[in-house]
């Protein structure tokens, strides 16, 4: 069981992780579910009416803590850590930027979702990441990626984008993530540009997350991916709203060049 404390810093975020080994998991949820469905006992904040399955946040509420429960022990350890190592603010965080931001690495500009601050991650050099805290725990990411390779934007562009999204998801799995679901599909064009949407549910380490991506290919084959991700408790519609809101402000910095030359069949020397 992993419990985390996120401390925002002027540059980056300090993450304190408390990990507790558990010989058996699920007992807390079973007991809390029985109380919720049976209507017995006091209900924690956010609980569902009697007879209705409660949300995850209600099951994890401190009202269900017991001395032997792994989550309870992790929460107690984190509280003890904060007591031994009190924190105080020594500098003001930079204000969140407002309006359009120029993303030189990704070769575009847009207005990111509200309350998202740019962060530096060891990722692709043409990928720009933003983050914000999530009330449900952990953090939320917003990313803009300009792919280094071009894709033929003519007939079958959506199918090629679907293949590209699937290869990317397989790459996450090769890196150790457990991809639960992935459903790339064709959606209405972004202006004149073909685009697809992919909703991914995955587990990386101990953290489960939902990822909503839009893949867009321009007339010259340049591909952009705009994505929002975070806790699975938030519906896909919340992440889709962030992505579509940013895409509505998106503009490319460089000129659209000529489309990539179509390869000739091998028997013609292509």
GROMACS .gro file of C-alpha atoms in nm:
model
  270
    1UNK     CA    1   0.000   0.000   0.000
    2UNK     CA    2   0.143   0.339  -0.102
    3UNK     CA    3   0.050   0.672   0.055
    4UNK     CA    4   0.196   0.996  -0.079
    5UNK     CA    5   0.249   1.356   0.021
    6UNK     CA    6   0.309   1.610  -0.255
    7UNK     CA    7   0.485   1.936  -0.164
    8UNK     CA    8   0.493   2.197  -0.444
    9UNK     CA    9   0.827   2.375  -0.484
   10UNK     CA   10   0.927   2.675  -0.696
   11UNK     CA   11   1.084   2.425  -0.936
   12UNK     CA   12   0.927   2.082  -0.931
   13UNK     CA   13   0.755   1.886  -0.656
   14UNK     CA   14   0.882   1.703  -0.349
   15UNK     CA   15   0.713   1.365  -0.315
   16UNK     CA   16   0.716   1.175   0.016
   17UNK     CA   17   0.609   0.813  -0.023
   18UNK     CA   18   0.511   0.579   0.260
   19UNK     CA   19   0.492   0.214   0.158
   20UNK     CA   20   0.337  -0.049   0.386
   21UNK     CA   21   0.347  -0.422   0.314
   22UNK     CA   22   0.016  -0.603   0.345
   23UNK     CA   23  -0.024  -0.979   0.369
   24UNK     CA   24  -0.391  -0.958   0.271
   25UNK     CA   25  -0.573  -0.671   0.106
   26UNK     CA   26  -0.940  -0.599   0.047
   27UNK     CA   27  -1.071  -0.663   0.400
   28UNK     CA   28  -1.120  -0.292   0.465
   29UNK     CA   29  -1.322  -0.255   0.146
   30UNK     CA   30  -1.535  -0.562   0.220
   31UNK     CA   31  -1.627  -0.442   0.569
   32UNK     CA   32  -1.695  -0.086   0.452
   33UNK     CA   33  -1.904  -0.217   0.162
   34UNK     CA   34  -2.110  -0.435   0.394
   35UNK     CA   35  -2.180  -0.138   0.621
   36UNK     CA   36  -2.273   0.079   0.324
   37UNK     CA   37  -2.500  -0.173   0.156
   38UNK     CA   38  -2.655  -0.276   0.486
   39UNK     CA   39  -2.707   0.080   0.598
   40UNK     CA   40  -2.552   0.019   0.940
   41UNK     CA   41  -2.312   0.248   1.118
   42UNK     CA   42  -2.219   0.607   1.055
   43UNK     CA   43  -2.146   0.696   0.693
   44UNK     CA   44  -1.829   0.891   0.613
   45UNK     CA   45  -1.847   1.209   0.403
   46UNK     CA   46  -1.913   1.135   0.038
   47UNK     CA   47  -2.077   0.800   0.108
   48UNK     CA   48  -2.366   0.676  -0.103
   49UNK     CA   49  -2.721   0.620   0.029
   50UNK     CA   50  -2.788   0.282   0.196
   51UNK     CA   51  -2.800   0.000  -0.057
   52UNK     CA   52  -2.583   0.185  -0.313
   53UNK     CA   53  -2.220   0.088  -0.372
   54UNK     CA   54  -2.000   0.370  -0.227
   55UNK     CA   55  -1.729   0.547  -0.429
   56UNK     CA   56  -1.363   0.469  -0.370
   57UNK     CA   57  -1.307   0.793  -0.176
   58UNK     CA   58  -1.572   0.688   0.079
   59UNK     CA   59  -1.413   0.344   0.122
   60UNK     CA   60  -1.073   0.503   0.187
   61UNK     CA   61  -1.210   0.756   0.439
   62UNK     CA   62  -1.030   0.765   0.780
   63UNK     CA   63  -1.358   0.667   0.946
   64UNK     CA   64  -1.282   0.309   0.842
   65UNK     CA   65  -0.925   0.307   0.981
   66UNK     CA   66  -0.823   0.014   1.203
   67UNK     CA   67  -0.487  -0.072   1.365
   68UNK     CA   68  -0.424  -0.368   1.132
   69UNK     CA   69  -0.538  -0.215   0.804
   70UNK     CA   70  -0.249  -0.136   0.564
   71UNK     CA   71  -0.397   0.193   0.444
   72UNK     CA   72  -0.456   0.300   0.806
   73UNK     CA   73  -0.094   0.220   0.894
   74UNK     CA   74   0.035   0.410   0.591
   75UNK     CA   75  -0.179   0.711   0.680
   76UNK     CA   76  -0.056   0.701   1.041
   77UNK     CA   77   0.307   0.675   0.927
   78UNK     CA   78   0.266   0.977   0.700
   79UNK     CA   79   0.104   1.176   0.984
   80UNK     CA   80   0.397   1.078   1.210
   81UNK     CA   81   0.644   1.190   0.943
   82UNK     CA   82   0.478   1.531   0.920
   83UNK     CA   83   0.488   1.564   1.299
   84UNK     CA   84   0.862   1.485   1.311
   85UNK     CA   85   0.945   1.697   1.007
   86UNK     CA   86   0.721   2.004   1.012
   87UNK     CA   87   0.722   2.207   0.693
   88UNK     CA   88   0.685   2.578   0.646
   89UNK     CA   89   0.673   2.797   0.342
   90UNK     CA   90   0.992   2.992   0.282
   91UNK     CA   91   0.914   3.133  -0.064
   92UNK     CA   92   0.608   3.209  -0.267
   93UNK     CA   93   0.530   2.980  -0.557
   94UNK     CA   94   0.529   3.144  -0.899
   95UNK     CA   95   0.180   3.242  -1.012
   96UNK     CA   96   0.013   3.016  -1.262
   97UNK     CA   97   0.057   3.157  -1.613
   98UNK     CA   98  -0.250   3.298  -1.781
   99UNK     CA   99  -0.334   3.314  -2.148
  100UNK     CA  100  -0.148   3.162  -2.439
  101UNK     CA  101   0.187   2.996  -2.380
  102UNK     CA  102   0.449   2.939  -2.647
  103UNK     CA  103   0.584   2.585  -2.636
  104UNK     CA  104   0.901   2.606  -2.842
  105UNK     CA  105   0.992   2.241  -2.789
  106UNK     CA  106   0.656   2.124  -2.925
  107UNK     CA  107   0.648   2.385  -3.201
  108UNK     CA  108   0.306   2.521  -3.105
  109UNK     CA  109   0.123   2.757  -2.872
  110UNK     CA  110  -0.197   2.715  -2.671
  111UNK     CA  111  -0.375   2.802  -2.347
  112UNK     CA  112  -0.324   2.515  -2.099
  113UNK     CA  113  -0.605   2.408  -1.862
  114UNK     CA  114  -0.651   2.628  -1.552
  115UNK     CA  115  -0.415   2.591  -1.254
  116UNK     CA  116  -0.162   2.382  -1.447
  117UNK     CA  117   0.205   2.471  -1.400
  118UNK     CA  118   0.477   2.365  -1.638
  119UNK     CA  119   0.711   2.098  -1.502
  120UNK     CA  120   1.030   1.939  -1.631
  121UNK     CA  121   1.021   1.563  -1.680
  122UNK     CA  122   1.286   1.333  -1.832
  123UNK     CA  123   1.072   1.264  -2.136
  124UNK     CA  124   1.096   1.319  -2.511
  125UNK     CA  125   1.266   1.651  -2.601
  126UNK     CA  126   0.960   1.766  -2.799
  127UNK     CA  127   0.712   1.688  -2.519
  128UNK     CA  128   0.595   1.963  -2.280
  129UNK     CA  129   0.430   1.869  -1.948
  130UNK     CA  130   0.208   2.058  -1.705
  131UNK     CA  131   0.083   1.944  -1.365
  132UNK     CA  132  -0.166   2.033  -1.094
  133UNK     CA  133  -0.267   1.872  -0.765
  134UNK     CA  134  -0.576   1.651  -0.763
  135UNK     CA  135  -0.826   1.658  -0.478
  136UNK     CA  136  -0.875   1.283  -0.517
  137UNK     CA  137  -0.506   1.227  -0.444
  138UNK     CA  138  -0.191   1.237  -0.652
  139UNK     CA  139  -0.168   1.481  -0.937
  140UNK     CA  140  -0.299   1.549  -1.285
  141UNK     CA  141  -0.089   1.589  -1.598
  142UNK     CA  142  -0.149   1.781  -1.918
  143UNK     CA  143   0.095   1.718  -2.203
  144UNK     CA  144   0.162   1.843  -2.554
  145UNK     CA  145   0.386   1.635  -2.777
  146UNK     CA  146   0.510   1.702  -3.126
  147UNK     CA  147   0.629   1.374  -3.268
  148UNK     CA  148   0.970   1.375  -3.438
  149UNK     CA  149   0.854   1.159  -3.730
  150UNK     CA  150   0.594   1.246  -3.990
  151UNK     CA  151   0.294   1.045  -4.098
  152UNK     CA  152   0.131   1.037  -4.443
  153UNK     CA  153  -0.181   1.258  -4.395
  154UNK     CA  154  -0.363   1.137  -4.704
  155UNK     CA  155  -0.605   0.846  -4.735
  156UNK     CA  156  -0.610   0.628  -4.426
  157UNK     CA  157  -0.461   0.893  -4.193
  158UNK     CA  158  -0.697   0.801  -3.908
  159UNK     CA  159  -0.599   0.435  -3.936
  160UNK     CA  160  -0.230   0.531  -3.919
  161UNK     CA  161  -0.299   0.747  -3.613
  162UNK     CA  162  -0.475   0.454  -3.446
  163UNK     CA  163  -0.172   0.234  -3.516
  164UNK     CA  164   0.054   0.505  -3.375
  165UNK     CA  165  -0.154   0.532  -3.056
  166UNK     CA  166  -0.146   0.155  -3.013
  167UNK     CA  167   0.233   0.142  -3.057
  168UNK     CA  168   0.270   0.412  -2.795
  169UNK     CA  169   0.051   0.219  -2.551
  170UNK     CA  170   0.252  -0.098  -2.615
  171UNK     CA  171   0.564   0.105  -2.536
  172UNK     CA  172   0.419   0.193  -2.194
  173UNK     CA  173   0.354  -0.175  -2.132
  174UNK     CA  174   0.711  -0.261  -2.233
  175UNK     CA  175   0.832  -0.008  -1.976
  176UNK     CA  176   0.644  -0.187  -1.697
  177UNK     CA  177   0.300  -0.025  -1.696
  178UNK     CA  178  -0.009  -0.246  -1.680
  179UNK     CA  179  -0.243  -0.123  -1.952
  180UNK     CA  180  -0.597  -0.219  -1.855
  181UNK     CA  181  -0.788  -0.074  -2.148
  182UNK     CA  182  -0.709   0.126  -2.462
  183UNK     CA  183  -0.967   0.226  -2.720
  184UNK     CA  184  -0.830   0.447  -3.001
  185UNK     CA  185  -1.108   0.559  -3.232
  186UNK     CA  186  -1.173   0.799  -3.513
  187UNK     CA  187  -1.343   1.129  -3.423
  188UNK     CA  188  -1.450   1.437  -3.617
  189UNK     CA  189  -1.168   1.625  -3.786
  190UNK     CA  190  -0.987   1.906  -3.609
  191UNK     CA  191  -1.052   2.170  -3.871
  192UNK     CA  192  -0.927   1.996  -4.184
  193UNK     CA  193  -0.689   1.773  -3.987
  194UNK     CA  194  -0.759   1.403  -3.928
  195UNK     CA  195  -0.763   1.313  -3.560
  196UNK     CA  196  -0.837   1.023  -3.328
  197UNK     CA  197  -0.910   0.990  -2.958
  198UNK     CA  198  -0.770   0.725  -2.726
  199UNK     CA  199  -0.887   0.666  -2.370
  200UNK     CA  200  -0.640   0.455  -2.171
  201UNK     CA  201  -0.676   0.302  -1.826
  202UNK     CA  202  -0.346   0.190  -1.677
  203UNK     CA  203  -0.150   0.113  -1.363
  204UNK     CA  204   0.206   0.244  -1.333
  205UNK     CA  205   0.375   0.134  -1.013
  206UNK     CA  206   0.105   0.159  -0.746
  207UNK     CA  207  -0.083   0.439  -0.918
  208UNK     CA  208  -0.386   0.379  -1.136
  209UNK     CA  209  -0.468   0.651  -1.384
  210UNK     CA  210  -0.692   0.748  -1.673
  211UNK     CA  211  -0.541   0.906  -1.985
  212UNK     CA  212  -0.741   1.091  -2.252
  213UNK     CA  213  -0.549   1.166  -2.574
  214UNK     CA  214  -0.619   1.342  -2.899
  215UNK     CA  215  -0.382   1.264  -3.189
  216UNK     CA  216  -0.384   1.512  -3.479
  217UNK     CA  217  -0.193   1.504  -3.810
  218UNK     CA  218  -0.137   1.823  -4.009
  219UNK     CA  219  -0.136   1.857  -4.388
  220UNK     CA  220   0.240   1.802  -4.408
  221UNK     CA  221   0.234   1.490  -4.188
  222UNK     CA  222   0.345   1.650  -3.862
  223UNK     CA  223   0.171   1.475  -3.571
  224UNK     CA  224   0.071   1.637  -3.242
  225UNK     CA  225  -0.066   1.466  -2.932
  226UNK     CA  226  -0.252   1.658  -2.662
  227UNK     CA  227  -0.341   1.457  -2.352
  228UNK     CA  228  -0.476   1.491  -2.000
  229UNK     CA  229  -0.440   1.227  -1.730
  230UNK     CA  230  -0.492   1.169  -1.360
  231UNK     CA  231  -0.693   0.968  -1.106
  232UNK     CA  232  -0.949   0.723  -1.251
  233UNK     CA  233  -1.217   0.857  -1.014
  234UNK     CA  234  -1.258   1.151  -1.251
  235UNK     CA  235  -1.468   1.065  -1.556
  236UNK     CA  236  -1.319   1.071  -1.904
  237UNK     CA  237  -1.542   1.370  -1.980
  238UNK     CA  238  -1.342   1.584  -1.735
  239UNK     CA  239  -1.015   1.509  -1.912
  240UNK     CA  240  -1.176   1.544  -2.253
  241UNK     CA  241  -1.298   1.891  -2.157
  242UNK     CA  242  -0.941   1.994  -2.070
  243UNK     CA  243  -0.800   1.856  -2.396
  244UNK     CA  244  -1.068   2.007  -2.619
  245UNK     CA  245  -1.045   2.341  -2.439
  246UNK     CA  246  -0.671   2.356  -2.504
  247UNK     CA  247  -0.706   2.238  -2.864
  248UNK     CA  248  -0.953   2.519  -2.929
  249UNK     CA  249  -0.667   2.764  -2.858
  250UNK     CA  250  -0.393   2.564  -3.033
  251UNK     CA  251  -0.187   2.708  -3.314
  252UNK     CA  252   0.126   2.584  -3.486
  253UNK     CA  253   0.436   2.804  -3.479
  254UNK     CA  254   0.606   2.699  -3.801
  255UNK     CA  255   0.471   2.699  -4.155
  256UNK     CA  256   0.298   2.391  -4.288
  257UNK     CA  257   0.542   2.248  -4.540
  258UNK     CA  258   0.498   2.003  -4.825
  259UNK     CA  259   0.342   1.667  -4.750
  260UNK     CA  260   0.586   1.376  -4.723
  261UNK     CA  261   0.651   1.200  -5.051
  262UNK     CA  262   0.457   0.877  -5.089
  263UNK     CA  263   0.690   0.579  -5.107
  264UNK     CA  264   0.696   0.398  -5.437
  265UNK     CA  265   0.632   0.021  -5.434
  266UNK     CA  266   0.951  -0.179  -5.399
  267UNK     CA  267   0.905  -0.330  -5.747
  268UNK     CA  268   0.927   0.021  -5.892
  269UNK     CA  269   1.240   0.100  -5.700
  270UNK     CA  270   1.073   0.287  -5.407
   0.00000   0.00000   0.00000
